[in-house]
Amino acid sequence: GEQLELTGPVHALLESRAFQIFIASLIFLNAIIMGLETDYPEKPYWNFVENAFLFVFGSEVFMRVYVEGWRFFSCSNAELNWNMIDLIIVGLGLLDVVLALLARGADEGSAMATLLRMIRLLRLTRLLRIVKFLKQLYLLAFGFIEAVQAIIWVTLLMAVVLYVCSIIMVRTLGTVADSDPHAEFLHSHFKDIPTSMLTLFVILTSPDMPLFLRQDGLVFDRPGFLLFLIFFILIGSFGTIALLTGVISECMFEKNMVRIEERRKEQDAFMVMWEQKSAEIYSESFMRAGHKEGVAKAE
C-alpha cells in the first residue's frame, strides 16, 4: 500500500497527456538541435544542451522503472521493445558523457577521440522515439519492418536473375574478339561474372542507356543485345520496383487492418463496459425507488 502511494503520483504523471506531449516535443526539439549542432559545431554550449536532454530522458526512464519495477523488463510487457530502446538510448548518452571526460585533452586522431565521435553519432537513435509518438509514422515503420522478409526474398530473386544474365553476357559479349571495334568496352563491362553483375545492377537501379548508345554501332548493330537491354530494363528495373511497392503496400495494408480490428475490439469492450455500468446504475436506481416506495407505504 505504501508503495502504491509512492508510485501513484509518478504513474499519473507518466500517463498524463501533458507529460507525453512534453516528451514528444523534446524529441522533436532534440532532432532540430542535432541538425544545428552538425552545421555549427563550433558553438560551445552544445554539450550542455545535449546533457540537459539526456537528463530529462534519463529521468523519464528512471521514473518508469521505478513505477513498473521488474515488469519494465518482463517479456510479457507489450512495451518491452520500446523499453529496451529507451534504455539503450540513455545508456549510450551516459557512455558519451564518460568518454567525453576521458577524452578531454586527447588528440583528434586518437582512438579515444574516434570512439567518442562514433558514440555521438549514435545519439541519432533518440530520433527513433519519434515513431512511438506518431501513430501514422509507427504504422509506416512497422509495415516496412514486416516487409523486410519479403524484400529479402525479392532481393534473392533478383540476385539469381542478375547471375543468370551475367553468365549470358560474359559468354556472348565478354568473349568477343579483340578485332571487334567495341572489344575494349565490352571486355571492361562483361569480362567476368562479378563485373557483369555490377554492370547489370547499375542498369537495374538506374537505367543508363546513354552509356551504351555512346558506343557507335554497339546497340543497333546487335539487335539481340538491344532486345536484351529493353526487356531487362522493363522487367528487371520497373518490375522490381512494382514488386517491392506491392509487397510493402500489402504488409502495410495488413498491419492497418490489424489496427482497425484492435480498435474495433476496444470499442466493443467499451460498449460492453458501458452497458454493464448502465445496467448497474439502472438496477441501483430501481432498488432505491422500490425502497422509497416501501418506506412510503409503511408510513
mmCIF file of C-alpha atoms in Angstrom:
data_model
loop_
_atom_site.group_PDB
_atom_site.id
_atom_site.type_symbol
_atom_site.label_atom_id
_atom_site.label_comp_id
_atom_site.label_asym_id
_atom_site.label_seq_id
_atom_site.Cartn_x
_atom_site.Cartn_y
_atom_site.Cartn_z
ATOM 1 C CA GLY A 1 0.000 0.000 0.000
ATOM 2 C CA GLU A 2 2.811 2.364 0.840
ATOM 3 C CA GLN A 3 4.496 1.526 -2.494
ATOM 4 C CA LEU A 4 1.276 2.334 -4.350
ATOM 5 C CA GLU A 5 1.021 5.648 -2.537
ATOM 6 C CA LEU A 6 4.571 6.488 -3.616
ATOM 7 C CA THR A 7 4.262 5.377 -7.239
ATOM 8 C CA GLY A 8 0.700 6.609 -7.790
ATOM 9 C CA PRO A 9 1.551 10.276 -8.458
ATOM 10 C CA VAL A 10 4.557 9.300 -10.601
ATOM 11 C CA HIS A 11 2.416 6.877 -12.627
ATOM 12 C CA ALA A 12 -0.243 9.541 -13.076
ATOM 13 C CA LEU A 13 2.436 11.965 -14.285
ATOM 14 C CA LEU A 14 3.845 9.463 -16.796
ATOM 15 C CA GLU A 15 0.389 8.615 -18.158
ATOM 16 C CA SER A 16 -0.779 12.218 -18.367
ATOM 17 C CA ARG A 17 -1.259 13.614 -21.851
ATOM 18 C CA ALA A 18 0.583 16.817 -20.955
ATOM 19 C CA PHE A 19 3.729 14.890 -19.964
ATOM 20 C CA GLN A 20 3.648 12.762 -23.122
ATOM 21 C CA ILE A 21 3.284 15.886 -25.278
ATOM 22 C CA PHE A 22 6.193 17.409 -23.360
ATOM 23 C CA ILE A 23 8.448 14.399 -24.042
ATOM 24 C CA ALA A 24 7.416 14.259 -27.707
ATOM 25 C CA SER A 25 8.160 17.976 -28.077
ATOM 26 C CA LEU A 26 11.587 17.460 -26.525
ATOM 27 C CA ILE A 27 12.339 14.670 -29.004
ATOM 28 C CA PHE A 28 11.450 16.933 -31.924
ATOM 29 C CA LEU A 29 13.475 19.760 -30.401
ATOM 30 C CA ASN A 30 16.414 17.389 -29.897
ATOM 31 C CA ALA A 31 16.235 16.449 -33.582
ATOM 32 C CA ILE A 32 16.424 20.129 -34.556
ATOM 33 C CA ILE A 33 19.324 20.705 -32.154
ATOM 34 C CA MET A 34 21.233 17.784 -33.701
ATOM 35 C CA GLY A 35 20.909 19.400 -37.118
ATOM 36 C CA LEU A 36 22.092 22.773 -35.812
ATOM 37 C CA GLU A 37 24.971 21.108 -33.965
ATOM 38 C CA THR A 38 26.027 19.433 -37.232
ATOM 39 C CA ASP A 39 26.073 22.731 -39.146
ATOM 40 C CA TYR A 40 27.533 24.849 -36.325
ATOM 41 C CA PRO A 41 29.836 22.530 -34.350
ATOM 42 C CA GLU A 42 31.982 25.374 -33.050
ATOM 43 C CA LYS A 43 29.325 26.630 -30.617
ATOM 44 C CA PRO A 44 30.463 25.984 -27.021
ATOM 45 C CA TYR A 45 27.079 25.210 -25.468
ATOM 46 C CA TRP A 46 26.084 22.064 -27.416
ATOM 47 C CA ASN A 47 27.394 19.687 -24.741
ATOM 48 C CA PHE A 48 25.328 21.437 -22.080
ATOM 49 C CA VAL A 49 22.193 21.269 -24.231
ATOM 50 C CA GLU A 50 22.720 17.580 -25.048
ATOM 51 C CA ASN A 51 23.329 16.753 -21.381
ATOM 52 C CA ALA A 52 20.103 18.577 -20.487
ATOM 53 C CA PHE A 53 18.182 16.391 -22.957
ATOM 54 C CA LEU A 54 19.926 13.325 -21.572
ATOM 55 C CA PHE A 55 18.933 14.285 -18.029
ATOM 56 C CA VAL A 56 15.251 14.623 -18.977
ATOM 57 C CA PHE A 57 15.151 11.380 -20.986
ATOM 58 C CA GLY A 58 17.095 9.550 -18.279
ATOM 59 C CA SER A 59 14.721 10.845 -15.592
ATOM 60 C CA GLU A 60 11.730 9.625 -17.600
ATOM 61 C CA VAL A 61 13.223 6.123 -17.953
ATOM 62 C CA PHE A 62 14.124 6.075 -14.241
ATOM 63 C CA MET A 63 10.554 7.017 -13.275
ATOM 64 C CA ARG A 64 9.140 4.276 -15.493
ATOM 65 C CA VAL A 65 11.456 1.683 -13.969
ATOM 66 C CA TYR A 66 10.500 2.978 -10.524
ATOM 67 C CA VAL A 67 6.772 2.650 -11.266
ATOM 68 C CA GLU A 68 6.808 -0.649 -13.172
ATOM 69 C CA GLY A 69 9.615 -2.398 -11.286
ATOM 70 C CA TRP A 70 10.638 -5.733 -12.786
ATOM 71 C CA ARG A 71 7.655 -5.613 -15.149
ATOM 72 C CA PHE A 72 9.641 -2.996 -17.095
ATOM 73 C CA PHE A 73 11.998 -5.827 -18.170
ATOM 74 C CA SER A 74 9.355 -8.569 -18.413
ATOM 75 C CA CYS A 75 8.877 -10.398 -21.711
ATOM 76 C CA SER A 76 5.120 -10.224 -21.125
ATOM 77 C CA ASN A 77 5.274 -6.430 -21.225
ATOM 78 C CA ALA A 78 3.867 -5.169 -24.545
ATOM 79 C CA GLU A 79 6.209 -2.175 -24.332
ATOM 80 C CA LEU A 80 9.350 -4.274 -23.777
ATOM 81 C CA ASN A 81 10.926 -3.409 -27.142
ATOM 82 C CA TRP A 82 10.443 0.310 -26.604
ATOM 83 C CA ASN A 83 11.718 -0.024 -23.039
ATOM 84 C CA MET A 84 14.928 -1.641 -24.289
ATOM 85 C CA ILE A 85 15.345 1.046 -26.941
ATOM 86 C CA ASP A 86 14.925 3.760 -24.302
ATOM 87 C CA LEU A 87 17.462 2.060 -22.026
ATOM 88 C CA ILE A 88 19.972 1.748 -24.871
ATOM 89 C CA ILE A 89 19.498 5.403 -25.827
ATOM 90 C CA VAL A 90 20.055 6.592 -22.260
ATOM 91 C CA GLY A 91 22.967 4.169 -21.813
ATOM 92 C CA LEU A 92 24.658 5.490 -24.953
ATOM 93 C CA GLY A 93 24.154 9.027 -23.693
ATOM 94 C CA LEU A 94 25.809 8.206 -20.367
ATOM 95 C CA LEU A 95 28.652 6.455 -22.196
ATOM 96 C CA ASP A 96 29.064 9.589 -24.309
ATOM 97 C CA VAL A 97 29.437 11.722 -21.173
ATOM 98 C CA VAL A 98 32.009 9.339 -19.643
ATOM 99 C CA LEU A 99 34.042 9.113 -22.851
ATOM 100 C CA ALA A 100 33.957 12.911 -23.231
ATOM 101 C CA LEU A 101 35.528 13.237 -19.775
ATOM 102 C CA LEU A 102 38.153 10.570 -20.558
ATOM 103 C CA ALA A 103 38.956 12.021 -23.989
ATOM 104 C CA ARG A 104 39.416 15.563 -22.692
ATOM 105 C CA GLY A 105 42.763 16.777 -23.994
ATOM 106 C CA ALA A 106 43.217 13.768 -26.313
ATOM 107 C CA ASP A 107 44.412 14.244 -29.903
ATOM 108 C CA GLU A 108 41.772 14.407 -32.629
ATOM 109 C CA GLY A 109 43.238 11.366 -34.312
ATOM 110 C CA SER A 110 43.483 9.239 -31.175
ATOM 111 C CA ALA A 111 41.468 6.058 -30.712
ATOM 112 C CA MET A 112 39.541 7.621 -27.792
ATOM 113 C CA ALA A 113 38.501 10.637 -29.888
ATOM 114 C CA THR A 114 37.437 8.367 -32.753
ATOM 115 C CA LEU A 115 35.378 6.214 -30.385
ATOM 116 C CA LEU A 116 33.773 9.352 -28.938
ATOM 117 C CA ARG A 117 32.735 10.541 -32.414
ATOM 118 C CA MET A 118 31.204 7.138 -33.162
ATOM 119 C CA ILE A 119 29.261 7.161 -29.888
ATOM 120 C CA ARG A 120 27.996 10.672 -30.590
ATOM 121 C CA LEU A 121 26.735 9.536 -33.975
ATOM 122 C CA LEU A 122 24.617 7.007 -32.077
ATOM 123 C CA ARG A 123 22.761 9.923 -30.471
ATOM 124 C CA LEU A 124 20.669 9.787 -33.623
ATOM 125 C CA THR A 125 18.957 6.730 -32.143
ATOM 126 C CA ARG A 126 16.982 9.164 -29.981
ATOM 127 C CA LEU A 127 15.028 10.086 -33.090
ATOM 128 C CA LEU A 128 13.586 6.560 -33.123
ATOM 129 C CA ARG A 129 11.335 7.656 -30.284
ATOM 130 C CA ILE A 130 9.500 9.979 -32.666
ATOM 131 C CA VAL A 131 7.989 6.859 -34.224
ATOM 132 C CA LYS A 132 6.497 5.904 -30.855
ATOM 133 C CA PHE A 133 4.516 9.128 -30.543
ATOM 134 C CA LEU A 134 3.300 9.412 -34.151
ATOM 135 C CA LYS A 135 0.872 6.580 -34.873
ATOM 136 C CA GLN A 136 0.900 7.015 -38.639
ATOM 137 C CA LEU A 137 4.689 7.053 -38.721
ATOM 138 C CA TYR A 138 4.683 3.993 -36.468
ATOM 139 C CA LEU A 139 2.317 2.273 -38.904
ATOM 140 C CA LEU A 140 4.647 3.025 -41.817
ATOM 141 C CA ALA A 141 7.753 1.908 -39.937
ATOM 142 C CA PHE A 142 6.136 -1.289 -38.640
ATOM 143 C CA GLY A 143 4.769 -2.108 -42.091
ATOM 144 C CA PHE A 144 8.221 -1.655 -43.583
ATOM 145 C CA ILE A 145 9.815 -3.864 -40.918
ATOM 146 C CA GLU A 146 7.271 -6.598 -41.617
ATOM 147 C CA ALA A 147 8.016 -6.238 -45.341
ATOM 148 C CA VAL A 148 11.768 -6.751 -44.845
ATOM 149 C CA GLN A 149 11.410 -10.531 -45.025
ATOM 150 C CA ALA A 150 9.590 -10.303 -48.353
ATOM 151 C CA ILE A 151 12.155 -7.747 -49.575
ATOM 152 C CA ILE A 152 14.942 -10.224 -48.781
ATOM 153 C CA TRP A 153 13.251 -12.844 -50.977
ATOM 154 C CA VAL A 154 12.790 -10.310 -53.778
ATOM 155 C CA THR A 155 16.462 -9.379 -53.467
ATOM 156 C CA LEU A 156 17.452 -13.045 -53.652
ATOM 157 C CA LEU A 157 15.282 -13.478 -56.757
ATOM 158 C CA MET A 158 16.932 -10.505 -58.460
ATOM 159 C CA ALA A 159 20.397 -11.802 -57.494
ATOM 160 C CA VAL A 160 19.588 -15.066 -59.286
ATOM 161 C CA VAL A 161 18.317 -13.115 -62.315
ATOM 162 C CA LEU A 162 21.494 -10.979 -62.340
ATOM 163 C CA TYR A 163 23.664 -14.089 -62.068
ATOM 164 C CA VAL A 164 21.944 -15.870 -64.960
ATOM 165 C CA CYS A 165 22.001 -12.770 -67.155
ATOM 166 C CA SER A 166 25.662 -12.198 -66.289
ATOM 167 C CA ILE A 167 26.558 -15.675 -67.491
ATOM 168 C CA ILE A 168 24.774 -14.926 -70.779
ATOM 169 C CA MET A 169 26.566 -11.568 -71.158
ATOM 170 C CA VAL A 170 30.017 -12.967 -70.363
ATOM 171 C CA ARG A 171 29.618 -15.864 -72.801
ATOM 172 C CA THR A 172 28.233 -13.704 -75.625
ATOM 173 C CA LEU A 173 29.773 -10.210 -75.257
ATOM 174 C CA GLY A 174 32.606 -10.680 -72.814
ATOM 175 C CA THR A 175 34.478 -13.027 -75.137
ATOM 176 C CA VAL A 176 34.304 -11.055 -78.406
ATOM 177 C CA ALA A 177 37.467 -10.999 -80.482
ATOM 178 C CA ASP A 178 39.961 -8.221 -79.928
ATOM 179 C CA SER A 179 39.399 -7.144 -83.517
ATOM 180 C CA ASP A 180 35.828 -6.089 -82.664
ATOM 181 C CA PRO A 181 35.595 -2.244 -82.568
ATOM 182 C CA HIS A 182 33.799 -2.424 -79.201
ATOM 183 C CA ALA A 183 36.008 -5.125 -77.697
ATOM 184 C CA GLU A 184 37.619 -2.824 -75.102
ATOM 185 C CA PHE A 185 34.256 -1.508 -73.885
ATOM 186 C CA LEU A 186 32.632 -4.947 -73.750
ATOM 187 C CA HIS A 187 35.618 -6.550 -72.024
ATOM 188 C CA SER A 188 35.656 -3.817 -69.376
ATOM 189 C CA HIS A 189 31.950 -4.295 -68.578
ATOM 190 C CA PHE A 190 31.376 -8.013 -69.199
ATOM 191 C CA LYS A 191 34.796 -9.629 -68.772
ATOM 192 C CA ASP A 192 33.717 -11.858 -65.845
ATOM 193 C CA ILE A 193 30.687 -12.677 -63.669
ATOM 194 C CA PRO A 194 31.274 -10.097 -60.865
ATOM 195 C CA THR A 195 31.954 -7.255 -63.338
ATOM 196 C CA SER A 196 28.978 -8.254 -65.463
ATOM 197 C CA MET A 197 26.684 -8.454 -62.405
ATOM 198 C CA LEU A 198 27.821 -4.991 -61.307
ATOM 199 C CA THR A 199 27.144 -3.570 -64.787
ATOM 200 C CA LEU A 200 23.686 -5.146 -64.886
ATOM 201 C CA PHE A 201 22.976 -3.968 -61.340
ATOM 202 C CA VAL A 202 23.757 -0.372 -62.398
ATOM 203 C CA ILE A 203 21.377 -0.771 -65.337
ATOM 204 C CA LEU A 204 18.782 -2.297 -62.987
ATOM 205 C CA THR A 205 18.901 0.526 -60.420
ATOM 206 C CA SER A 206 19.381 3.470 -62.789
ATOM 207 C CA PRO A 207 18.870 2.521 -66.441
ATOM 208 C CA ASP A 208 21.881 4.104 -68.164
ATOM 209 C CA MET A 209 21.200 3.530 -71.847
ATOM 210 C CA PRO A 210 23.362 6.503 -72.965
ATOM 211 C CA LEU A 211 26.372 4.564 -71.638
ATOM 212 C CA PHE A 212 25.794 2.015 -74.411
ATOM 213 C CA LEU A 213 24.356 4.388 -77.018
ATOM 214 C CA ARG A 214 27.546 6.474 -76.943
ATOM 215 C CA GLN A 215 29.366 3.470 -78.404
ATOM 216 C CA ASP A 216 28.630 3.862 -82.113
ATOM 217 C CA GLY A 217 27.026 0.737 -83.520
ATOM 218 C CA LEU A 218 27.193 -1.266 -80.296
ATOM 219 C CA VAL A 219 23.458 -1.451 -79.706
ATOM 220 C CA PHE A 220 21.886 -1.060 -83.128
ATOM 221 C CA ASP A 221 24.320 -3.402 -84.873
ATOM 222 C CA ARG A 222 23.469 -6.070 -82.296
ATOM 223 C CA PRO A 223 19.654 -6.398 -82.276
ATOM 224 C CA GLY A 224 19.819 -9.244 -79.793
ATOM 225 C CA PHE A 225 21.686 -7.050 -77.316
ATOM 226 C CA LEU A 226 19.174 -4.227 -77.879
ATOM 227 C CA LEU A 227 16.225 -6.551 -77.168
ATOM 228 C CA PHE A 228 18.013 -7.859 -74.070
ATOM 229 C CA LEU A 229 18.523 -4.331 -72.688
ATOM 230 C CA ILE A 230 14.885 -3.379 -73.361
ATOM 231 C CA PHE A 231 13.446 -6.470 -71.670
ATOM 232 C CA PHE A 232 15.980 -6.348 -68.848
ATOM 233 C CA ILE A 233 15.100 -2.739 -68.029
ATOM 234 C CA LEU A 234 11.349 -3.244 -68.397
ATOM 235 C CA ILE A 235 11.124 -6.490 -66.449
ATOM 236 C CA GLY A 236 14.130 -6.125 -64.167
ATOM 237 C CA SER A 237 14.076 -2.456 -63.213
ATOM 238 C CA PHE A 238 10.403 -1.481 -63.474
ATOM 239 C CA GLY A 239 9.187 -4.951 -62.457
ATOM 240 C CA THR A 240 11.341 -4.973 -59.325
ATOM 241 C CA ILE A 241 10.105 -1.550 -58.260
ATOM 242 C CA ALA A 242 6.491 -2.610 -58.817
ATOM 243 C CA LEU A 243 7.067 -5.865 -56.928
ATOM 244 C CA LEU A 244 8.696 -4.138 -53.946
ATOM 245 C CA THR A 245 5.974 -1.481 -53.883
ATOM 246 C CA GLY A 246 3.290 -4.158 -53.901
ATOM 247 C CA VAL A 247 4.960 -6.169 -51.140
ATOM 248 C CA ILE A 248 5.398 -3.160 -48.851
ATOM 249 C CA SER A 249 1.873 -1.906 -49.579
ATOM 250 C CA GLU A 250 0.380 -5.318 -48.795
ATOM 251 C CA CYS A 251 2.254 -5.554 -45.477
ATOM 252 C CA MET A 252 1.171 -2.052 -44.503
ATOM 253 C CA PHE A 253 -2.414 -2.841 -45.512
ATOM 254 C CA GLU A 254 -2.387 -5.983 -43.369
ATOM 255 C CA LYS A 255 -0.960 -4.041 -40.435
ATOM 256 C CA ASN A 256 -3.599 -1.362 -40.897
ATOM 257 C CA MET A 257 -6.348 -3.992 -40.901
ATOM 258 C CA VAL A 258 -4.937 -5.441 -37.665
ATOM 259 C CA ARG A 259 -5.005 -1.984 -36.067
ATOM 260 C CA ILE A 260 -8.580 -1.450 -37.267
ATOM 261 C CA GLU A 261 -9.575 -4.814 -35.783
ATOM 262 C CA GLU A 262 -7.873 -3.941 -32.479
ATOM 263 C CA ARG A 263 -9.677 -0.598 -32.418
ATOM 264 C CA ARG A 264 -12.999 -2.338 -33.113
ATOM 265 C CA LYS A 265 -12.379 -4.752 -30.231
ATOM 266 C CA GLU A 266 -11.558 -1.836 -27.932
ATOM 267 C CA GLN A 267 -14.796 -0.129 -28.950
ATOM 268 C CA ASP A 268 -16.770 -3.350 -28.384
ATOM 269 C CA ALA A 269 -15.170 -3.765 -24.962
ATOM 270 C CA PHE A 270 -16.047 -0.158 -24.131
ATOM 271 C CA MET A 271 -19.658 -0.691 -25.217
ATOM 272 C CA VAL A 272 -19.918 -3.848 -23.080
ATOM 273 C CA MET A 273 -18.496 -1.980 -20.105
ATOM 274 C CA TRP A 274 -20.890 0.908 -20.771
ATOM 275 C CA GLU A 275 -23.880 -1.471 -20.896
ATOM 276 C CA GLN A 276 -22.787 -3.133 -17.636
ATOM 277 C CA LYS A 277 -22.373 0.208 -15.911
ATOM 278 C CA SER A 278 -25.728 1.396 -17.250
ATOM 279 C CA ALA A 279 -27.400 -1.818 -16.033
ATOM 280 C CA GLU A 280 -25.819 -1.387 -12.587
ATOM 281 C CA ILE A 281 -26.934 2.241 -12.369
ATOM 282 C CA TYR A 282 -30.449 1.307 -13.538
ATOM 283 C CA SER A 283 -30.603 -1.564 -11.037
ATOM 284 C CA GLU A 284 -29.452 0.674 -8.178
ATOM 285 C CA SER A 285 -31.949 3.364 -9.173
ATOM 286 C CA PHE A 286 -34.757 0.780 -9.389
ATOM 287 C CA MET A 287 -33.888 -0.658 -5.966
ATOM 288 C CA ARG A 288 -33.747 2.812 -4.413
ATOM 289 C CA ALA A 289 -37.108 3.669 -5.939
ATOM 290 C CA GLY A 290 -38.550 0.410 -4.651
ATOM 291 C CA HIS A 291 -37.071 1.036 -1.206
ATOM 292 C CA LYS A 292 -38.568 4.551 -1.062
ATOM 293 C CA GLU A 293 -41.910 3.191 -2.190
ATOM 294 C CA GLY A 294 -41.810 0.535 0.553
ATOM 295 C CA VAL A 295 -40.930 3.125 3.179
ATOM 296 C CA ALA A 296 -43.776 5.364 1.981
ATOM 297 C CA LYS A 297 -46.264 2.515 2.230
ATOM 298 C CA ALA A 298 -45.044 1.607 5.688
ATOM 299 C CA GLU A 299 -45.605 5.166 6.875
#
